[in-house]
Amino acid sequence: MPHDADSPSPFHAGEQEMQRRAGKREMAETLGRRMIRPFMPDEHREFFAQLPFVAAGAVDADGWPWATLLSGAPGFAVSPDPEHLQVSLNGTAGDPVPTAIREGAPLGMLGIELHSRRRNRLNGRIISAGPEGFTLRVDQSFGNCPQYIQERDLTPANDAAPAPPQAFTTLPPEHSARIAQADTFFVASHIPAGADPGREGVDVSHRGGRPGFVRVAGNTLTIPDFRGNNHFNTLGNFLLNPRAGLALPDFETGSLLLLTGTVELLEEDHPDVTGFERAQRGWRFTLHKGLWLESALPWRTGPGRFAPQTLRTGTWAEARTNTRTSGK
């Protein structure tokens, strides 16, 4: 059942503080207690079982969070009961997330169906793991709205063998260009043991916008934070542990760009945020390490059909114009 009035808050200290800053603390607590469950309802269990991929977030041995996409034929993720999810691994060599999946480790998962724009979140802890897959025990399960998800139809593809991973610590120009044109990425964040006692965990979330919504300058990305569900799962984690893992899929080639690095939060009155349409605040990511996994995904798709909310957001080019016009 959802959290009752006598149980601890479903939100940790960082999430609660971000909710206070936004003036949404009481509302978020009320809705969170209704929405966030320590088990998966049947519709979520059925939802995960028919997906061809899930986003996942984990933490490597040095404490750096990574995000990725785990793929398989529908049924590769199944729920034997409301408290558990079993996932078969068909991992790409060099992907740090499968390497970090071990018994006792926290893991964040996001089921997302691109053609319907449905998504459901699942955070928990791994209770068994091996080369073929793992079982996750549910800590938190909740739905998310379809805002900013670009609608896409996936086509299976097995036409190219994955290439060896390419590691880098400085963004190559070709990857900077990919990021600058991206309309979708996934972000993993992590609160380590001790940051908020008893609340260690990993979360992975979706971010979407019009191409140009991520600004690239050298090794630094600046990302607006659009209006959402006021849970502040990602930014609340950043407040306690300013590290992030990003996964940017190249939908046309099936390749994955994975990044991990440090984060700086930008409040709503920051000059880099004020001119950006629908941005309440933002964050700045600085690269620590990156990986390029070519042909890592067993499916392809073309340009997405923009969500209505996406079309109402801005780009950094527009933000510069808005800022000059307003005199800020």
CSV table of C-alpha atoms in Angstrom, one decimal, residues 1 16 55 75 79-80 84 95 137 157 165 170-171 176 185 226 239-240 256 278 288 309 322:
chain,number,residue,atom,x,y,z
A,1,MET,CA,0.0,0.0,0.0
A,16,GLN,CA,12.6,17.7,0.7
A,55,ALA,CA,17.0,2.7,-18.5
A,75,GLY,CA,10.0,-10.4,-21.4
A,79,SER,CA,8.1,-9.5,-12.1
A,80,PRO,CA,7.5,-12.8,-10.3
A,84,HIS,CA,10.7,-8.1,-7.2
A,95,ASP,CA,29.2,-0.9,-20.3
A,137,ARG,CA,14.0,-6.0,-4.6
A,157,ALA,CA,18.1,-4.4,-35.8
A,165,PRO,CA,34.2,0.8,-26.4
A,170,THR,CA,37.7,15.2,-23.1
A,171,LEU,CA,34.6,15.5,-25.2
A,176,SER,CA,29.8,17.5,-28.7
A,185,PHE,CA,18.9,11.6,-22.5
A,226,PHE,CA,11.6,21.9,-16.8
A,239,LEU,CA,22.0,18.4,-3.5
A,240,LEU,CA,23.5,15.5,-1.4
A,256,LEU,CA,25.2,4.9,-26.8
A,278,ARG,CA,9.7,26.8,-19.1
A,288,HIS,CA,34.9,13.2,-15.6
A,309,GLN,CA,5.2,20.1,-23.7
A,322,ASN,CA,15.3,36.4,-24.4
